[in-house]
Coordinates of C-alpha atoms in Angstrom, one line a residue:
M1 CA 8.0 71.3 172.3
A2 CA 4.5 70.9 173.6
G3 CA 2.3 68.1 174.9
Q4 CA 1.2 65.9 177.8
D5 CA 3.6 64.3 180.4
D6 CA 4.0 61.1 178.3
L7 CA 3.7 62.7 174.8
K8 CA 5.5 65.5 173.2
I9 CA 4.9 67.6 170.0
L10 CA 7.8 69.2 168.3
V11 CA 7.1 72.0 165.7
S12 CA 9.8 72.9 163.2
V13 CA 9.6 75.5 160.4
S14 CA 11.8 75.5 157.2
P15 CA 14.3 78.3 156.8
D16 CA 12.2 80.0 154.1
E17 CA 9.1 79.6 156.4
L18 CA 7.1 78.0 153.5
K19 CA 6.7 74.7 155.4
A20 CA 5.9 73.7 159.0
Y21 CA 6.5 70.2 160.4
I22 CA 5.3 68.3 163.5
T23 CA 7.2 65.4 165.0
L24 CA 5.5 63.3 167.7
Y25 CA 7.5 61.7 170.5
K26 CA 5.7 59.1 172.7
G27 CA 6.4 58.9 176.5
D28 CA 5.7 55.9 178.8
G29 CA 2.0 56.5 179.0
N30 CA -0.8 55.6 176.6
S31 CA -2.1 59.1 175.9
K32 CA -3.0 60.1 172.3
V33 CA -2.4 63.4 170.7
S34 CA -5.4 65.3 169.5
K35 CA -5.9 67.7 166.6
D36 CA -6.4 70.6 169.0
D37 CA -3.1 69.7 170.8
M38 CA -1.3 70.0 167.5
L39 CA -3.1 73.3 166.6
R40 CA -2.0 74.7 170.0
A41 CA 1.6 73.6 169.4
L42 CA 1.5 75.3 165.9
A43 CA 0.0 78.5 167.4
L44 CA 2.8 78.7 170.0
Q45 CA 5.3 78.8 167.1
R46 CA 3.1 81.4 165.3
V47 CA 2.2 79.0 162.5
T48 CA -1.1 80.3 161.3
Y49 CA -1.3 80.0 157.5
G50 CA -1.7 77.0 155.2
I51 CA -2.4 74.5 157.9
N52 CA -3.7 71.2 156.6
E53 CA -6.3 70.2 159.2
Q54 CA -7.1 67.0 157.3
V55 CA -3.5 65.8 157.9
L56 CA -3.8 66.8 161.6
E57 CA -6.9 64.7 161.9
Q58 CA -5.3 61.8 160.1
Y59 CA -2.2 61.8 162.4
A60 CA -4.4 62.3 165.5
E61 CA -6.2 59.0 164.6
N62 CA -3.2 57.1 163.4
P63 CA -0.1 58.8 164.9
I64 CA 3.4 58.2 163.6
Y65 CA 6.1 58.8 166.1
N66 CA 9.7 60.1 165.7
E67 CA 9.2 61.2 162.1
P68 CA 8.4 64.8 161.0
F69 CA 5.4 65.3 158.8
C70 CA 4.4 68.4 157.0
V71 CA 1.2 70.0 158.4
A72 CA 1.3 73.5 156.8
E73 CA 2.5 75.0 153.6
G74 CA 2.9 78.6 152.6
V75 CA 2.7 80.0 149.0
A76 CA 5.9 80.9 147.3
P77 CA 5.8 84.3 145.5
K78 CA 5.7 84.1 141.7
H79 CA 8.1 86.5 140.0
G80 CA 7.0 87.9 136.7
K81 CA 8.8 87.8 133.4
N82 CA 10.2 90.7 131.6
G83 CA 8.7 91.6 128.3
E84 CA 10.6 90.8 125.1
V85 CA 11.1 92.1 121.6
K86 CA 10.4 89.5 118.9
Y87 CA 12.3 90.3 115.7
H88 CA 10.9 89.3 112.4
F89 CA 14.2 89.4 110.5
N90 CA 17.5 87.8 111.0
T91 CA 19.5 89.7 113.6
T92 CA 22.6 87.6 113.2
V93 CA 23.6 87.9 109.5
T94 CA 26.7 86.0 108.5
N95 CA 28.5 85.8 105.2
T96 CA 27.3 82.3 104.4
P97 CA 27.5 81.6 100.7
T98 CA 24.5 80.2 98.7
I99 CA 24.5 76.5 98.0
L100 CA 23.3 75.7 94.5
E101 CA 21.1 72.7 93.6
D102 CA 24.0 70.7 92.3
G103 CA 25.9 71.1 95.6
R104 CA 28.3 73.8 94.3
I105 CA 28.8 76.9 96.4
N106 CA 28.2 80.4 95.0
Y107 CA 30.5 82.6 96.9
R108 CA 29.2 85.7 95.1
E109 CA 25.7 85.4 96.7
L110 CA 26.3 85.9 100.4
N111 CA 22.9 87.5 101.3
L112 CA 24.5 90.1 103.6
I113 CA 21.8 92.7 102.9
Q114 CA 18.4 92.2 104.4
M115 CA 15.9 94.2 102.4
V116 CA 12.5 95.2 103.8
K117 CA 9.5 96.9 102.2
K118 CA 7.6 99.9 103.3
G119 CA 5.0 98.9 105.9
Q120 CA 6.7 95.6 106.7
I121 CA 6.6 94.6 110.4
L122 CA 10.1 94.5 111.8
C123 CA 9.5 93.5 115.4
T124 CA 6.7 93.1 118.0
L125 CA 6.5 93.3 121.7
E126 CA 5.9 90.2 123.9
P127 CA 4.1 91.6 127.0
A128 CA 5.6 91.4 130.4
I129 CA 4.1 88.9 132.9
M130 CA 3.1 90.3 136.3
G131 CA 4.2 88.6 139.5
S132 CA 2.0 87.4 142.4
N133 CA 2.6 87.6 146.2
G134 CA 3.2 84.6 148.4
M135 CA 2.7 83.9 152.1
T136 CA 4.8 82.1 154.7
V137 CA 3.2 79.7 157.2
K138 CA 3.7 82.4 159.8
G139 CA 1.5 84.8 157.8
K140 CA 4.2 87.0 156.4
V141 CA 3.5 88.3 152.9
L142 CA 6.2 87.6 150.3
I143 CA 6.3 90.1 147.5
G144 CA 6.4 88.9 144.0
V145 CA 8.4 91.0 141.5
N146 CA 6.6 92.2 138.4
G147 CA 8.2 91.7 134.9
K148 CA 9.4 94.9 133.3
P149 CA 7.8 95.9 129.9
A150 CA 10.2 95.8 126.9
V151 CA 10.7 98.9 124.8
L152 CA 10.6 98.9 121.0
P153 CA 14.1 99.6 119.6
R154 CA 13.0 102.5 117.3
G155 CA 15.7 103.9 115.0
K156 CA 15.6 105.7 111.7
N157 CA 12.9 105.3 109.0
V158 CA 10.7 103.1 111.3
A159 CA 7.5 103.9 113.2
V160 CA 5.4 102.5 116.0
S161 CA 2.0 101.0 115.2
E162 CA -1.1 102.6 116.6
D163 CA -1.5 100.0 119.3
G164 CA 2.1 100.5 120.3
K165 CA 3.0 96.8 120.0
S166 CA 5.0 96.7 116.8
L167 CA 7.6 98.5 114.8
Y168 CA 7.3 98.8 111.0
A169 CA 9.4 100.2 108.1
T170 CA 8.3 103.6 106.8
T171 CA 10.4 103.1 103.6
D172 CA 11.9 100.4 101.4
G173 CA 15.5 99.8 102.4
E174 CA 18.1 97.8 104.3
V175 CA 17.2 96.9 107.9
E176 CA 20.0 97.1 110.5
Y177 CA 20.1 95.8 114.0
L178 CA 22.5 97.7 116.3
D179 CA 23.3 96.2 119.7
A180 CA 19.6 95.4 120.4
T181 CA 19.0 99.1 121.0
K182 CA 18.0 100.3 117.6
V183 CA 16.4 98.9 114.5
S184 CA 16.7 101.2 111.5
V185 CA 16.0 101.1 107.8
Y186 CA 18.5 102.8 105.5
T187 CA 17.9 103.8 102.0
N188 CA 21.6 104.0 101.3
H189 CA 23.9 101.0 101.6
E190 CA 27.7 101.6 102.0
V191 CA 30.4 99.1 101.1
P192 CA 33.5 100.3 103.0
A193 CA 36.0 98.4 100.8
D194 CA 35.9 96.3 97.6
V195 CA 33.0 94.4 96.2
D196 CA 34.6 91.0 96.2
N197 CA 34.2 87.6 97.8
S198 CA 33.9 89.2 101.2
T199 CA 30.7 91.1 100.2
G200 CA 29.3 89.0 97.4
N201 CA 27.0 90.6 94.8
I202 CA 25.1 93.7 96.0
N203 CA 21.3 94.0 95.4
F204 CA 19.8 97.0 97.1
V205 CA 16.5 98.8 96.8
G206 CA 18.0 102.3 97.5
S207 CA 21.4 103.9 96.6
V208 CA 24.8 102.2 97.0
T209 CA 28.1 103.8 97.8
I210 CA 31.3 101.7 97.2
K211 CA 34.4 103.1 98.8
G212 CA 36.7 100.5 97.0
N213 CA 36.8 98.7 93.7
V214 CA 34.2 96.4 92.0
L215 CA 36.1 93.3 90.9
S216 CA 35.4 91.2 87.8
G217 CA 32.5 88.8 87.9
F218 CA 30.5 90.6 90.5
S219 CA 27.3 92.7 90.2
V220 CA 25.8 95.7 91.8
E221 CA 22.1 96.4 91.4
A222 CA 20.4 99.4 93.0
G223 CA 17.0 101.0 92.8
G224 CA 18.7 104.4 93.4
N225 CA 22.1 105.7 92.5
V226 CA 25.4 103.8 92.5
E227 CA 28.7 105.6 93.3
V228 CA 32.0 103.9 93.1
Y229 CA 35.2 105.5 94.5
G230 CA 37.6 103.0 93.0
V231 CA 37.9 101.1 89.7
V232 CA 35.2 98.9 88.1
E233 CA 36.6 95.8 86.3
G234 CA 34.6 93.4 84.2
A235 CA 31.5 93.7 86.5
T236 CA 27.9 94.6 86.0
I237 CA 26.4 97.7 87.6
K238 CA 22.7 98.5 87.2
A239 CA 21.0 101.5 88.7
G240 CA 17.5 102.9 88.6
G241 CA 19.1 106.3 89.0
N242 CA 22.6 107.6 88.2
I243 CA 25.9 105.7 88.0
I244 CA 29.0 107.7 89.2
L245 CA 32.4 106.2 88.8
R246 CA 35.0 108.4 90.5
R247 CA 37.8 106.7 88.5
G248 CA 36.4 104.6 85.7
M249 CA 35.8 101.2 84.2
Q250 CA 38.0 98.7 82.4
G251 CA 35.3 96.3 81.3
M252 CA 37.6 93.7 79.6
G253 CA 34.8 93.2 77.0
K254 CA 32.3 91.9 79.6
G255 CA 31.6 94.9 81.8
K256 CA 28.1 96.5 81.8
L257 CA 26.8 99.8 83.0
I258 CA 23.0 100.3 82.9
A259 CA 21.5 103.5 84.3
G260 CA 17.9 104.8 84.4
G261 CA 19.4 108.3 84.7
D262 CA 22.9 109.6 83.9
I263 CA 26.4 107.9 83.8
V264 CA 29.4 109.9 84.8
A265 CA 32.9 108.3 84.7
R266 CA 36.5 109.4 84.2
Y267 CA 37.0 106.7 81.6
I268 CA 35.1 103.8 80.0
E269 CA 36.9 101.1 78.2
Y270 CA 35.7 97.9 76.5
C271 CA 32.2 98.0 78.1
N272 CA 28.6 97.8 77.2
V273 CA 27.1 101.1 78.5
E274 CA 23.4 102.2 78.5
A275 CA 22.0 105.4 80.0
K276 CA 18.4 106.6 79.7
N277 CA 19.6 110.2 79.9
N278 CA 23.2 111.5 79.5
I279 CA 26.7 110.0 79.6
Q280 CA 29.7 112.1 80.5
S281 CA 33.3 111.0 80.5
E282 CA 36.9 112.0 79.6
A283 CA 37.3 109.0 77.3
V284 CA 35.1 106.2 75.9
L285 CA 37.2 103.5 74.2
H286 CA 36.0 100.5 72.2
S287 CA 32.7 100.3 73.9
N288 CA 29.1 99.8 72.9
V289 CA 27.1 102.9 74.1
K290 CA 23.4 103.6 74.1
C291 CA 22.4 107.0 75.4
G292 CA 18.9 108.5 75.3
N293 CA 20.0 112.2 75.3
K294 CA 23.6 113.4 75.1
L295 CA 27.1 111.8 75.1
E296 CA 29.7 114.3 76.1
L297 CA 33.5 113.6 76.2
T298 CA 35.1 116.4 78.1
G299 CA 38.2 117.0 80.2
R300 CA 41.8 116.8 79.1
K301 CA 41.3 113.9 76.6
G302 CA 37.7 114.2 75.4
L303 CA 38.3 111.0 73.4
L304 CA 35.8 108.8 71.6
V305 CA 37.4 105.9 69.8
G306 CA 36.1 102.6 68.5
G307 CA 32.9 100.7 69.2
T308 CA 29.4 101.9 68.5
C309 CA 27.5 104.8 70.0
K310 CA 23.7 105.2 69.6
V311 CA 22.7 108.5 71.0
G312 CA 19.3 110.3 71.1
K313 CA 20.3 113.9 70.5
M314 CA 24.0 114.9 70.5
I315 CA 27.6 113.7 70.7
I316 CA 30.3 116.1 71.8
A317 CA 33.9 115.2 71.9
K318 CA 37.4 116.7 71.4
V319 CA 38.6 113.7 69.3
I320 CA 36.4 111.2 67.5
G321 CA 38.2 108.2 66.0
S322 CA 41.9 108.0 65.6
H323 CA 44.7 108.7 63.1
M324 CA 44.8 104.9 62.6
A325 CA 41.3 105.0 61.2
T326 CA 39.8 102.9 64.0
P327 CA 36.3 101.9 63.0
T328 CA 33.9 104.0 65.1
D329 CA 30.2 103.8 64.4
L330 CA 28.1 106.8 65.6
E331 CA 24.3 107.1 65.3
V332 CA 22.3 110.1 66.6
G333 CA 18.9 111.7 66.1
I334 CA 16.7 108.8 67.3
D335 CA 16.4 107.4 70.8
P336 CA 18.0 104.0 70.5
T337 CA 15.3 102.5 72.7
I338 CA 12.7 103.4 70.0
R339 CA 14.6 101.3 67.4
E340 CA 14.9 98.4 69.9
D341 CA 11.2 98.6 70.7
Y342 CA 10.3 98.6 67.0
K343 CA 12.5 95.5 66.4
R344 CA 11.0 93.8 69.5
A345 CA 7.4 94.6 68.4
K346 CA 8.0 93.3 64.8
E347 CA 9.5 90.1 66.1
E348 CA 6.6 89.6 68.6
M349 CA 4.1 90.3 65.7
A350 CA 5.7 87.7 63.5
A351 CA 5.7 85.1 66.3
S352 CA 2.0 85.9 67.2
E353 CA 0.9 85.6 63.6
S354 CA 2.6 82.2 63.3
D355 CA 1.1 81.0 66.6
I356 CA -2.5 82.1 65.7
K357 CA -2.2 80.2 62.4
K358 CA -1.3 77.1 64.3
A359 CA -4.2 77.6 66.7
E360 CA -6.6 78.1 63.8
Q361 CA -5.4 74.8 62.2
A362 CA -5.9 73.0 65.5
I363 CA -9.4 74.4 66.0
A364 CA -10.4 73.4 62.4
L365 CA -9.2 69.9 62.9
L366 CA -10.8 69.5 66.3
K367 CA -14.1 70.9 65.0
K368 CA -14.2 68.2 62.4
L369 CA -13.7 65.5 65.1
E370 CA -16.4 67.2 67.2
A371 CA -18.9 67.0 64.2
A372 CA -18.1 63.4 63.7
G373 CA -18.7 62.7 67.4
A374 CA -15.1 61.5 67.9
L375 CA -13.9 64.3 70.3
T376 CA -12.5 62.7 73.5
P377 CA -12.4 64.7 76.8
E378 CA -8.7 65.3 76.3
K379 CA -9.1 66.7 72.8
K380 CA -12.1 68.8 74.0
E381 CA -9.8 70.4 76.6
I382 CA -7.2 71.1 73.8
L383 CA -10.0 72.7 71.7
T384 CA -11.0 75.0 74.6
K385 CA -7.3 76.0 75.1
S386 CA -6.9 76.6 71.4
V387 CA -9.9 78.9 71.3
R388 CA -8.6 80.9 74.3
T389 CA -5.2 81.2 72.7
K390 CA -6.7 82.5 69.4
I391 CA -8.8 85.1 71.3
Y392 CA -5.7 86.3 73.3
L393 CA -3.4 86.4 70.2
S394 CA -6.0 88.3 68.1
S395 CA -6.2 90.9 70.9
R396 CA -2.4 91.1 71.2
I397 CA -1.9 91.5 67.4
E398 CA -4.2 94.5 67.4
E399 CA -2.2 96.0 70.2
L400 CA 1.1 95.4 68.4
K401 CA -0.2 96.9 65.2
K402 CA -1.0 100.2 67.0
E403 CA 2.4 100.1 68.7
I404 CA 4.3 99.5 65.5
E405 CA 2.4 102.3 63.7
W406 CA 3.3 104.7 66.5
L407 CA 7.0 103.6 66.4
E408 CA 7.2 103.9 62.6
E409 CA 5.9 107.4 62.8
K410 CA 8.6 108.2 65.4
L411 CA 11.3 106.6 63.1
K412 CA 10.1 108.6 60.1
Q413 CA 10.5 111.9 61.9
D414 CA 13.6 113.8 60.7
G415 CA 16.5 113.2 63.1
D416 CA 17.8 116.5 64.5
G417 CA 20.8 114.9 66.2
K418 CA 24.3 116.5 65.9
I419 CA 27.9 115.4 66.3
R420 CA 30.3 118.0 67.4
G421 CA 34.1 117.5 67.2
T422 CA 35.9 120.3 69.0
S423 CA 39.3 119.1 67.8
F424 CA 39.5 116.2 65.2
I425 CA 37.1 113.7 63.6
Y426 CA 39.2 111.1 61.8
P427 CA 38.6 108.8 58.9
G428 CA 37.1 105.4 59.9
V429 CA 34.2 107.2 61.6
K430 CA 30.7 106.2 60.3
V431 CA 28.0 108.8 61.0
T432 CA 24.2 108.1 60.9
I433 CA 21.8 110.9 61.6
G434 CA 18.2 109.8 61.4
T435 CA 18.2 107.8 58.2
C436 CA 21.2 109.5 56.5
V437 CA 24.7 107.9 56.5
M438 CA 28.1 109.5 56.0
Y439 CA 31.6 108.0 56.1
V440 CA 34.3 110.3 57.2
K441 CA 37.1 110.0 54.6
E442 CA 39.4 112.9 55.6
N443 CA 40.4 114.6 58.7
L444 CA 37.7 117.1 60.0
Q445 CA 38.6 119.8 62.4
Y446 CA 36.5 122.1 64.7
C447 CA 33.2 121.2 63.2
T448 CA 29.6 120.0 63.7
L449 CA 28.0 117.3 61.6
Y450 CA 24.2 117.8 61.1
R451 CA 21.4 116.7 58.8
D452 CA 20.3 118.8 56.0
G453 CA 17.5 117.1 54.1
A454 CA 18.8 113.9 52.7
D455 CA 22.5 114.8 53.4
I456 CA 24.8 115.2 56.3
R457 CA 26.6 118.5 56.3
V458 CA 29.8 119.6 57.9
G459 CA 29.2 123.0 59.6
A460 CA 30.8 125.4 62.0
I461 CA 31.5 124.1 65.5
D462 CA 28.7 126.3 67.0
K463 CA 26.1 125.1 64.4

């Protein structure tokens, strides 16, 4: 408390020392408080910072008594903000099914796998914000805390950008986020149990390993290999590399295996199977098989019964057909994809020739209208499109002619495929080698079927 005999000045400071107040108390006299009086009172209480002299002047001229008024304010410290990692993928994946346009729910498309491409940015750093110091009304410095910089959660198959501010994938694969400490990209996806409603369909750019079964109606697509430890039912498996079935496949007439490399399975039943290279199994039953190189049935059974098999070079099996004369259609000597490409090219050629005739008819009609001056803007646009179509189709037809010629030459080449039965080949088996056909009408044992000119011969097993 400071002041004259009849006037007192009370200085109070807030607990955090960020504000100082003055309260004036008037005595019996008529004395007025001055600005300097208030400054001296503040100095006695060590208030030296943030004093608002304009307020002091105002209250000296027009004093208000018995009420505190703020005359000094300090500066509170500003604490910084920690840096953050901003993720550019969903870090909280849940098994939410896909809702179709008609409102139905597709429980087989759960979108559990998040695929990323090589070079894709996975996360970026939000910089830390620095703090700033403050000051109390008594001149004491208040330290502001700086924000801490964040650290990029670098895991496997990811790299830090040159400026150190982002993380990107170094390969195509599945991105995984582990406890906010690691972001990794994996080229192999593992399903710990069955492929069913809990996982949905699998579509992965790398390789896939399935520890359980693949249930009917589901699909697995992989850019690399697919390995299944359990049984595959009426499902679809497509692999850019190899397909390995530790047990086998009971396709129920709707199962599909398509591999860009080899297929290895213990057994294959009632399936559509296609491999660009080799197929190896203990038994293939009542299935449609396409194989670019060799189909080999080994092991205890070595059984090939029913269905059709189109194989590029060789079929090897212990038993082909059955004693019940089960129809079994075998074709070797020409890569089945060449026949399919030839058929596709011929169909496209026929369609293109038909379309170019229609375009020529339209052009002739529109040219007549143009000569008569009756060509509307709409018909002029149709004429332009028709001319473009004719030019494109003419070019495409020339390409198809060359492709068909090349394919025909491949088809005319003598097929050097062989079929080797290390035990029995039963009646009911139809054999096509190149362009030659043979129907097996009696039991054949320990032999090799091969082409000799225009005929198919039965030779020794090591032929």
